[in-house]
Short mmCIF file of N, CA and C in Angstrom, two decimals:
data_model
loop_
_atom_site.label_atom_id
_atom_site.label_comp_id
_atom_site.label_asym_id
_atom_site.label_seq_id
_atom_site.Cartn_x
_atom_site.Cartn_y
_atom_site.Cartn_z
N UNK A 1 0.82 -1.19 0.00
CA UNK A 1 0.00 0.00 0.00
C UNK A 1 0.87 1.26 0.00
N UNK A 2 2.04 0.97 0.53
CA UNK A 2 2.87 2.35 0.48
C UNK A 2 3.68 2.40 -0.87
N UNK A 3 3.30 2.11 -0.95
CA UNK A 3 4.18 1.43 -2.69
C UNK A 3 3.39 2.17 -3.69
N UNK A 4 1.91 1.58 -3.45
CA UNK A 4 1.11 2.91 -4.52
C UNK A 4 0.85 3.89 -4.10
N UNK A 5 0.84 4.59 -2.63
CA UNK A 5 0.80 5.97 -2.54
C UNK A 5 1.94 6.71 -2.91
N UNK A 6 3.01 5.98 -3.16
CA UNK A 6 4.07 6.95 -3.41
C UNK A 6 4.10 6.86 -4.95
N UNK A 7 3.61 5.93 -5.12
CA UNK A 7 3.23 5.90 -7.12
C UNK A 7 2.66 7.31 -7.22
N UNK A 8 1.43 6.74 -6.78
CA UNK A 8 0.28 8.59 -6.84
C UNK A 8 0.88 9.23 -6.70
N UNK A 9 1.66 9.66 -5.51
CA UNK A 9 2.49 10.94 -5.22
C UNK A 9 3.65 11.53 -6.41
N UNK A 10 3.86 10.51 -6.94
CA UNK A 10 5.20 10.80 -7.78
C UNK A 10 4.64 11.54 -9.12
N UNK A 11 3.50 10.77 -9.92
CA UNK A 11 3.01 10.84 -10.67
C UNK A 11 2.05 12.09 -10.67
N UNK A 12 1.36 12.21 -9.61
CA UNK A 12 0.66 13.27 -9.65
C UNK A 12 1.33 14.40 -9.63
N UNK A 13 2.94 14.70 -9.23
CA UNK A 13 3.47 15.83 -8.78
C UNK A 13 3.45 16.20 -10.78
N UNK A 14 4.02 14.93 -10.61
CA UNK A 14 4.05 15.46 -12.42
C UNK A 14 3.33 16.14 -13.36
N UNK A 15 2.36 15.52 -13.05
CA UNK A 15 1.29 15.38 -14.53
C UNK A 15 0.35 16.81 -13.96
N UNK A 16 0.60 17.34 -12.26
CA UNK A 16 0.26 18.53 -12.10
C UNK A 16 0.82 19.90 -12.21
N UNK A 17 2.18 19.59 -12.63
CA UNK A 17 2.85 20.64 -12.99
C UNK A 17 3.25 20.90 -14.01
N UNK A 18 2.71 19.50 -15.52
CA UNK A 18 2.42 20.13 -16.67
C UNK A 18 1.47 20.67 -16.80
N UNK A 19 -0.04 20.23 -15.90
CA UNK A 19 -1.41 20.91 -16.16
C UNK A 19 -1.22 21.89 -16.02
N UNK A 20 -0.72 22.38 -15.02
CA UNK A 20 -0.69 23.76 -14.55
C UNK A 20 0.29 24.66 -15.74
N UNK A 21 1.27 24.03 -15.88
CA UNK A 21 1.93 25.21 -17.25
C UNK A 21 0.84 24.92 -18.38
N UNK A 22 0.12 24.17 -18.77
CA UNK A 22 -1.22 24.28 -20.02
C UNK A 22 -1.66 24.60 -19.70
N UNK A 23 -2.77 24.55 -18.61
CA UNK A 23 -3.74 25.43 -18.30
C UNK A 23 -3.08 26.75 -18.12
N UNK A 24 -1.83 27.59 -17.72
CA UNK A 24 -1.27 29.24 -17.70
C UNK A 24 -1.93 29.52 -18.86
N UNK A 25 -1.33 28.29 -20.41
CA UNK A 25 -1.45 28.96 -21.17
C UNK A 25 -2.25 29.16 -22.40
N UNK A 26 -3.41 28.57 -22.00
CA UNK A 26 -4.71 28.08 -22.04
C UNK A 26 -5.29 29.59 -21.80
N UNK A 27 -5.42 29.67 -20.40
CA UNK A 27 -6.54 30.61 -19.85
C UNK A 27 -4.84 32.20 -20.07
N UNK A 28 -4.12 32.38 -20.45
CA UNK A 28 -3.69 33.31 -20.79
C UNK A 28 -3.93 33.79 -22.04
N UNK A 29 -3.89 33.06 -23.60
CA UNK A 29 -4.02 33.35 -24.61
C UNK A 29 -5.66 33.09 -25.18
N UNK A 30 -6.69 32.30 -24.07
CA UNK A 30 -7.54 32.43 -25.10
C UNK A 30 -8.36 33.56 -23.85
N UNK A 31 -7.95 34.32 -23.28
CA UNK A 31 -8.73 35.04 -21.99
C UNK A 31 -9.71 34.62 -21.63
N UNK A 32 -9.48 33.30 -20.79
CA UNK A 32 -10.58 32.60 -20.10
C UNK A 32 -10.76 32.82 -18.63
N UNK A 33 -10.34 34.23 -18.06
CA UNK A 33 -10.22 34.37 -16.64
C UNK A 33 -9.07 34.92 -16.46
N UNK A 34 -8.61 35.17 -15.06
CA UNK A 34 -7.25 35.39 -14.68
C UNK A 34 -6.72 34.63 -14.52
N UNK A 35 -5.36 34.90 -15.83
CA UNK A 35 -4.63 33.46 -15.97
C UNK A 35 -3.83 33.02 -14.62
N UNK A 36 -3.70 34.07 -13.81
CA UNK A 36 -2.62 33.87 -12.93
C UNK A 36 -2.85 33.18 -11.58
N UNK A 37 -4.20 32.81 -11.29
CA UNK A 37 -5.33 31.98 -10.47
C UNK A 37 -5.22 30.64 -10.98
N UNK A 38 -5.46 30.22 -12.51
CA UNK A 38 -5.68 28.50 -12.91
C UNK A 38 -4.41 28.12 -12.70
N UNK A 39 -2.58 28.07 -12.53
CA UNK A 39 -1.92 27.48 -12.89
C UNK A 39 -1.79 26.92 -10.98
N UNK A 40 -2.09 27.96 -10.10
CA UNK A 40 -2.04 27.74 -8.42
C UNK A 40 -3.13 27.21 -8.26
N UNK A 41 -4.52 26.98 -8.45
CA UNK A 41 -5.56 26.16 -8.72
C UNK A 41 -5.42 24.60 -8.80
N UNK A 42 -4.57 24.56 -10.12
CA UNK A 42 -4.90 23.38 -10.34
C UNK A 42 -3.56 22.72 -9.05
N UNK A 43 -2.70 23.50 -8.87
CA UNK A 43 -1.53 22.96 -7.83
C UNK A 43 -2.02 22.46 -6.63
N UNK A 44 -3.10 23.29 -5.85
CA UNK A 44 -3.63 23.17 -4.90
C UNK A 44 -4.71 22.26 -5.09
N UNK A 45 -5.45 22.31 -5.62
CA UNK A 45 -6.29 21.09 -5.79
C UNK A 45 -5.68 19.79 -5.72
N UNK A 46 -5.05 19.66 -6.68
CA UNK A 46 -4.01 18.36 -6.91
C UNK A 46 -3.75 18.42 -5.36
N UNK A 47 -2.81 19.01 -4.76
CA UNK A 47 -2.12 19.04 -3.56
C UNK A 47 -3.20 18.49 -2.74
N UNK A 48 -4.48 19.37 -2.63
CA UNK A 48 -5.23 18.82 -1.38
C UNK A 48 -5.56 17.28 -1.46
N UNK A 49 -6.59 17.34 -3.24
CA UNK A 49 -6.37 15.67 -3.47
C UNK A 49 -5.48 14.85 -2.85
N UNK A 50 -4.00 15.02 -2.94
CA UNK A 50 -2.78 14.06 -2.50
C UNK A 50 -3.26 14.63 -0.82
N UNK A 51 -3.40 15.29 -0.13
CA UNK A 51 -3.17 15.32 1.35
C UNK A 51 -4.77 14.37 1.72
N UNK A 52 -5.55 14.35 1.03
CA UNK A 52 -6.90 13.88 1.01
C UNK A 52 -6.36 12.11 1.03
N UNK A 53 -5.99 11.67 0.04
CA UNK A 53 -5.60 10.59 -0.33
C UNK A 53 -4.35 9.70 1.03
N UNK A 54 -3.92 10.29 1.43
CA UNK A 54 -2.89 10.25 2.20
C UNK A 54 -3.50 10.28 3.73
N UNK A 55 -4.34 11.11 4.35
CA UNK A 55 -5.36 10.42 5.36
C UNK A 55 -6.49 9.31 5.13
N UNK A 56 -6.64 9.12 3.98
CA UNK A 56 -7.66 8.18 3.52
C UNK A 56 -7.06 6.88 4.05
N UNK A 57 -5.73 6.93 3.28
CA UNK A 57 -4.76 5.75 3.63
C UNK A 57 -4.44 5.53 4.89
N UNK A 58 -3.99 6.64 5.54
CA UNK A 58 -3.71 6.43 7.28
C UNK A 58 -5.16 5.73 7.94
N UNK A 59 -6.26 6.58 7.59
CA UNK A 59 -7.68 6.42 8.23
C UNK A 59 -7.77 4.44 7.93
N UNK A 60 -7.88 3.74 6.69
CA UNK A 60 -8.07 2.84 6.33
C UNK A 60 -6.73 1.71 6.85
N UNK A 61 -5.29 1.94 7.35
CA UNK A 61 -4.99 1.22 7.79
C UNK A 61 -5.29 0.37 9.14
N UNK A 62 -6.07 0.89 10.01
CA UNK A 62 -6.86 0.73 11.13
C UNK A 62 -8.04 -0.13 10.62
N UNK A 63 -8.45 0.26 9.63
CA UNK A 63 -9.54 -0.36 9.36
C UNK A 63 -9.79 -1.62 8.66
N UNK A 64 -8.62 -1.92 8.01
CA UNK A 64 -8.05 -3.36 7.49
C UNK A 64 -7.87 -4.32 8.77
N UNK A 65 -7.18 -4.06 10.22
CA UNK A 65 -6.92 -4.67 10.99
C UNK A 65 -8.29 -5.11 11.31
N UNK A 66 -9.36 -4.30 11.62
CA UNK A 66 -10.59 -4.09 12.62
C UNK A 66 -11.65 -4.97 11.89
N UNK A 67 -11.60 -4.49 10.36
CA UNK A 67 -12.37 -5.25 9.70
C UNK A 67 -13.81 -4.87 9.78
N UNK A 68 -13.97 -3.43 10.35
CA UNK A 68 -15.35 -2.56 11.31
C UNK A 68 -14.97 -1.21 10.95
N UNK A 69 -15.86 -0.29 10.99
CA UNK A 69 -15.34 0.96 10.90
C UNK A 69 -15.79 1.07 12.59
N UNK A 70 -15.06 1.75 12.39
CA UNK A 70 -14.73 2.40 14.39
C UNK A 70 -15.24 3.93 14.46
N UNK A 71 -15.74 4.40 15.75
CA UNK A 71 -16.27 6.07 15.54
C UNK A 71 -14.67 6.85 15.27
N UNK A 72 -13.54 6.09 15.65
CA UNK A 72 -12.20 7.07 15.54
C UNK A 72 -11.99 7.30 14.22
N UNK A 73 -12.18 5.75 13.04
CA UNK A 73 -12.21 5.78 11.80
C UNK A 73 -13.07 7.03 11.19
N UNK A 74 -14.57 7.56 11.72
CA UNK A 74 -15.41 7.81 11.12
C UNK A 74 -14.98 9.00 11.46
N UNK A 75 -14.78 9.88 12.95
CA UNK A 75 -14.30 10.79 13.26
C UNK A 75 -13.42 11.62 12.46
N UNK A 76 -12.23 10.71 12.57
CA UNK A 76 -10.76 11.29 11.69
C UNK A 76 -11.32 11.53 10.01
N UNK A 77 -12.45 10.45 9.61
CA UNK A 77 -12.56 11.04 8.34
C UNK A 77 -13.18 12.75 8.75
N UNK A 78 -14.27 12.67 8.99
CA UNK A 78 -15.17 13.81 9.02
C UNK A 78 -14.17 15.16 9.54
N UNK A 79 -13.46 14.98 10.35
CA UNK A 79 -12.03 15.96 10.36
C UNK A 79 -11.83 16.54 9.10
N UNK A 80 -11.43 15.68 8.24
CA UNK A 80 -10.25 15.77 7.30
C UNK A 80 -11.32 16.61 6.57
N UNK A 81 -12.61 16.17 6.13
CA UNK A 81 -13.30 16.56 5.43
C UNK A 81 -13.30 18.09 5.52
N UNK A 82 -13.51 18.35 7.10
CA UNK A 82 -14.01 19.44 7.22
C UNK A 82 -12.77 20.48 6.93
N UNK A 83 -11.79 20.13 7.02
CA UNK A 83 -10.43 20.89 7.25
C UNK A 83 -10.25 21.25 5.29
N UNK A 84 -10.64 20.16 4.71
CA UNK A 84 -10.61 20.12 3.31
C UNK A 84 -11.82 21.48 2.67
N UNK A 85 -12.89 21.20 3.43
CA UNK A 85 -13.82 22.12 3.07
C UNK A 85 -13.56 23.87 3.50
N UNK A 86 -13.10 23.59 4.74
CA UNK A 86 -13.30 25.05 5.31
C UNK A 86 -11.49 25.55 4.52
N UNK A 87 -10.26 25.02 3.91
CA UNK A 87 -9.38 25.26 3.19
C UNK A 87 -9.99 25.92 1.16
N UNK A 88 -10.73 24.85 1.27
CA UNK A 88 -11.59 25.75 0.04
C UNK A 88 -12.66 26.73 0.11
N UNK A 89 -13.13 26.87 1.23
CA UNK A 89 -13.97 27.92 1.57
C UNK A 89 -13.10 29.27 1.87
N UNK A 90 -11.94 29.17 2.79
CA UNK A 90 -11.13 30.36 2.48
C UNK A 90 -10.41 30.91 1.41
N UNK A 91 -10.13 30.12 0.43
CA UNK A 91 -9.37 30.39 -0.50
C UNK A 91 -10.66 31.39 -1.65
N UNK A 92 -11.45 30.50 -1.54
CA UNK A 92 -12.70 30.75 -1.98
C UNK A 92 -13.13 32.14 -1.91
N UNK A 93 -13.09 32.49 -0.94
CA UNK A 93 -13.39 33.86 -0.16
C UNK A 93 -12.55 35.16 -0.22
N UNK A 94 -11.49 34.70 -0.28
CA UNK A 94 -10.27 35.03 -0.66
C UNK A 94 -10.32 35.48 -2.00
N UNK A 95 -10.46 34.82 -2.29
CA UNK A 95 -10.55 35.34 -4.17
C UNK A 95 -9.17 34.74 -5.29
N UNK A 96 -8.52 33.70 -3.80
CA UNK A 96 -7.07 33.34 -4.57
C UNK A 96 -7.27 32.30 -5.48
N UNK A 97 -8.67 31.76 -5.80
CA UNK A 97 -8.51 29.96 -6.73
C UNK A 97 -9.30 30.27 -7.53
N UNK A 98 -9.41 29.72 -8.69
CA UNK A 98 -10.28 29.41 -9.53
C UNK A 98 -11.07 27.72 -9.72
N UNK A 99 -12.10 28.22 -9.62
CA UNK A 99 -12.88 26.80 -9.27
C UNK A 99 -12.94 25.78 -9.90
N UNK A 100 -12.54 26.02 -11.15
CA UNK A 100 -12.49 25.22 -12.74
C UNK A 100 -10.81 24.68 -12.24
N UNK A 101 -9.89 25.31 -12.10
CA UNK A 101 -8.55 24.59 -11.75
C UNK A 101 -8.71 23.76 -10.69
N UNK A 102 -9.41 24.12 -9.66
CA UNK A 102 -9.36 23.35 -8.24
C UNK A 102 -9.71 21.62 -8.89
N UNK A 103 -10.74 22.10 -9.62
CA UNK A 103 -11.42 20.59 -10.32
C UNK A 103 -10.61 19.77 -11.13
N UNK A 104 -9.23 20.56 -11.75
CA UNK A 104 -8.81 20.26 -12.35
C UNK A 104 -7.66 19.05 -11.83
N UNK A 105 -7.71 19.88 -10.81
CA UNK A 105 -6.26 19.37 -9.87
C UNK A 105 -6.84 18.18 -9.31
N UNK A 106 -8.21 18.17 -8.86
CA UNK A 106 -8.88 17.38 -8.24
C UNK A 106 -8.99 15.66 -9.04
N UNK A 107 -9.37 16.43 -10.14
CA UNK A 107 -9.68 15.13 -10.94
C UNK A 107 -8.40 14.56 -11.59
N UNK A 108 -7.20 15.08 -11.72
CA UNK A 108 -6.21 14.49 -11.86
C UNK A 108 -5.60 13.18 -11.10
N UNK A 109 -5.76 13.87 -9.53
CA UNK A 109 -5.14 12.72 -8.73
C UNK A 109 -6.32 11.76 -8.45
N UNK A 110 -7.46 12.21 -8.81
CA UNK A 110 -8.67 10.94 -8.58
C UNK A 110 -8.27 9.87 -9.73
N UNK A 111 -7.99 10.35 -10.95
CA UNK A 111 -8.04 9.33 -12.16
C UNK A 111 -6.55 8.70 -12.03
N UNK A 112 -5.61 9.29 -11.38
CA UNK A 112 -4.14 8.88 -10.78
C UNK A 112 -4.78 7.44 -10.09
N UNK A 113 -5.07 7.78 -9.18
CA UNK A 113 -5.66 6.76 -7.95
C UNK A 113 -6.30 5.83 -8.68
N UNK A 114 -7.21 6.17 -9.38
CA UNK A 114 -8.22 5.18 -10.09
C UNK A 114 -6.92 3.85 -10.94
N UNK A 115 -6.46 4.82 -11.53
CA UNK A 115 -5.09 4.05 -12.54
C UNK A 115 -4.27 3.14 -11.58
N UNK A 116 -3.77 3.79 -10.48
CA UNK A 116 -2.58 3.01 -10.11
C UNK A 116 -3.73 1.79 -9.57
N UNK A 117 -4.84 1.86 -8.72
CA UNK A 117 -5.42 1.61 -8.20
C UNK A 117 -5.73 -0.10 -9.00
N UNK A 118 -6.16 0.05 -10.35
CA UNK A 118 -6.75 -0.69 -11.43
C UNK A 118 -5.13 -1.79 -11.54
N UNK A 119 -4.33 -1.18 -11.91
CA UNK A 119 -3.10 -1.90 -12.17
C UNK A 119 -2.64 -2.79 -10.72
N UNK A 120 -2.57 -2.43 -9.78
CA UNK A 120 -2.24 -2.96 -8.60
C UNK A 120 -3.16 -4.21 -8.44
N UNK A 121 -4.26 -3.97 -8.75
CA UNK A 121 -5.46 -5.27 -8.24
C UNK A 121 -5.08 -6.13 -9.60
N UNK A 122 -4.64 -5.79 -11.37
CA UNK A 122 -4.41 -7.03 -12.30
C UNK A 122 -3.25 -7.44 -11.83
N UNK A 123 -2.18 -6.76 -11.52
CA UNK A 123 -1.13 -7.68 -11.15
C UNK A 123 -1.27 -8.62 -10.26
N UNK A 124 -2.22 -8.25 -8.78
CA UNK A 124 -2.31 -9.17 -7.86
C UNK A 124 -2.97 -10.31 -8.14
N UNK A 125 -4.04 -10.35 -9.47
CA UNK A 125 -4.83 -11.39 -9.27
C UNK A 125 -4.14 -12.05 -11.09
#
């Protein structure tokens, strides 16, 4: 399991810091917004994704042993959640993200996960 989070991690750093130079220059030349919001957007998104992904994993090693979800399991998620939400609610507020990058970043490391995710279970079986 630590084997594919550091897959994700590696991969996502990547493939989010070409998005982010396409999307600059994307939303710079065809004036789709302020370009200077989508390229930290999609960084942070991605980023939270990976910090998201990374308590998921901590939260779920407990829960492999237990074989139960536990209120600590359920707790620590609803934490994370909230810490995830009220981080996009300030930024939000703020005026520093663009919501279209956040998604962008977002759905990167989801389809990351999905991928490594898919490959890990054909090899095993």
């Amino acid at each position: 399991m630590i084997n594919l989070i550091k897959k994700v991690h590696r991969q996502a750093l990547i493939f989010l810091i070409i998005f982010a130079a396409i999307s600059t220059f994307f939303t710079a030349f065809a004036s789709l917004g302020d370009w200077r919001k989508m390229p930290h957007s999609v960084l942070i998104g991605g980023l939270l994704g990976l910090a998201n992904f990374k308590g998921l994993a901590w939260g779920l090693k407990d829960f492999a042993i237990q074989q139960r979800p536990t209120g600590k399991l359920i707790f620590w998620s609803m934490i994370r959640f909230s810490i995830l939400a009220a981080i996009l609610v300030v930024f939000a507020l703020l005026k520093l993200i663009n919501f279209i990058g956040i998604l962008i970043g977002l759905t990167i490391v989801f389809a990351l996960i999905i991928k490594e995710g898919y490959r890990e279970v054909k090899q095993s079986s």
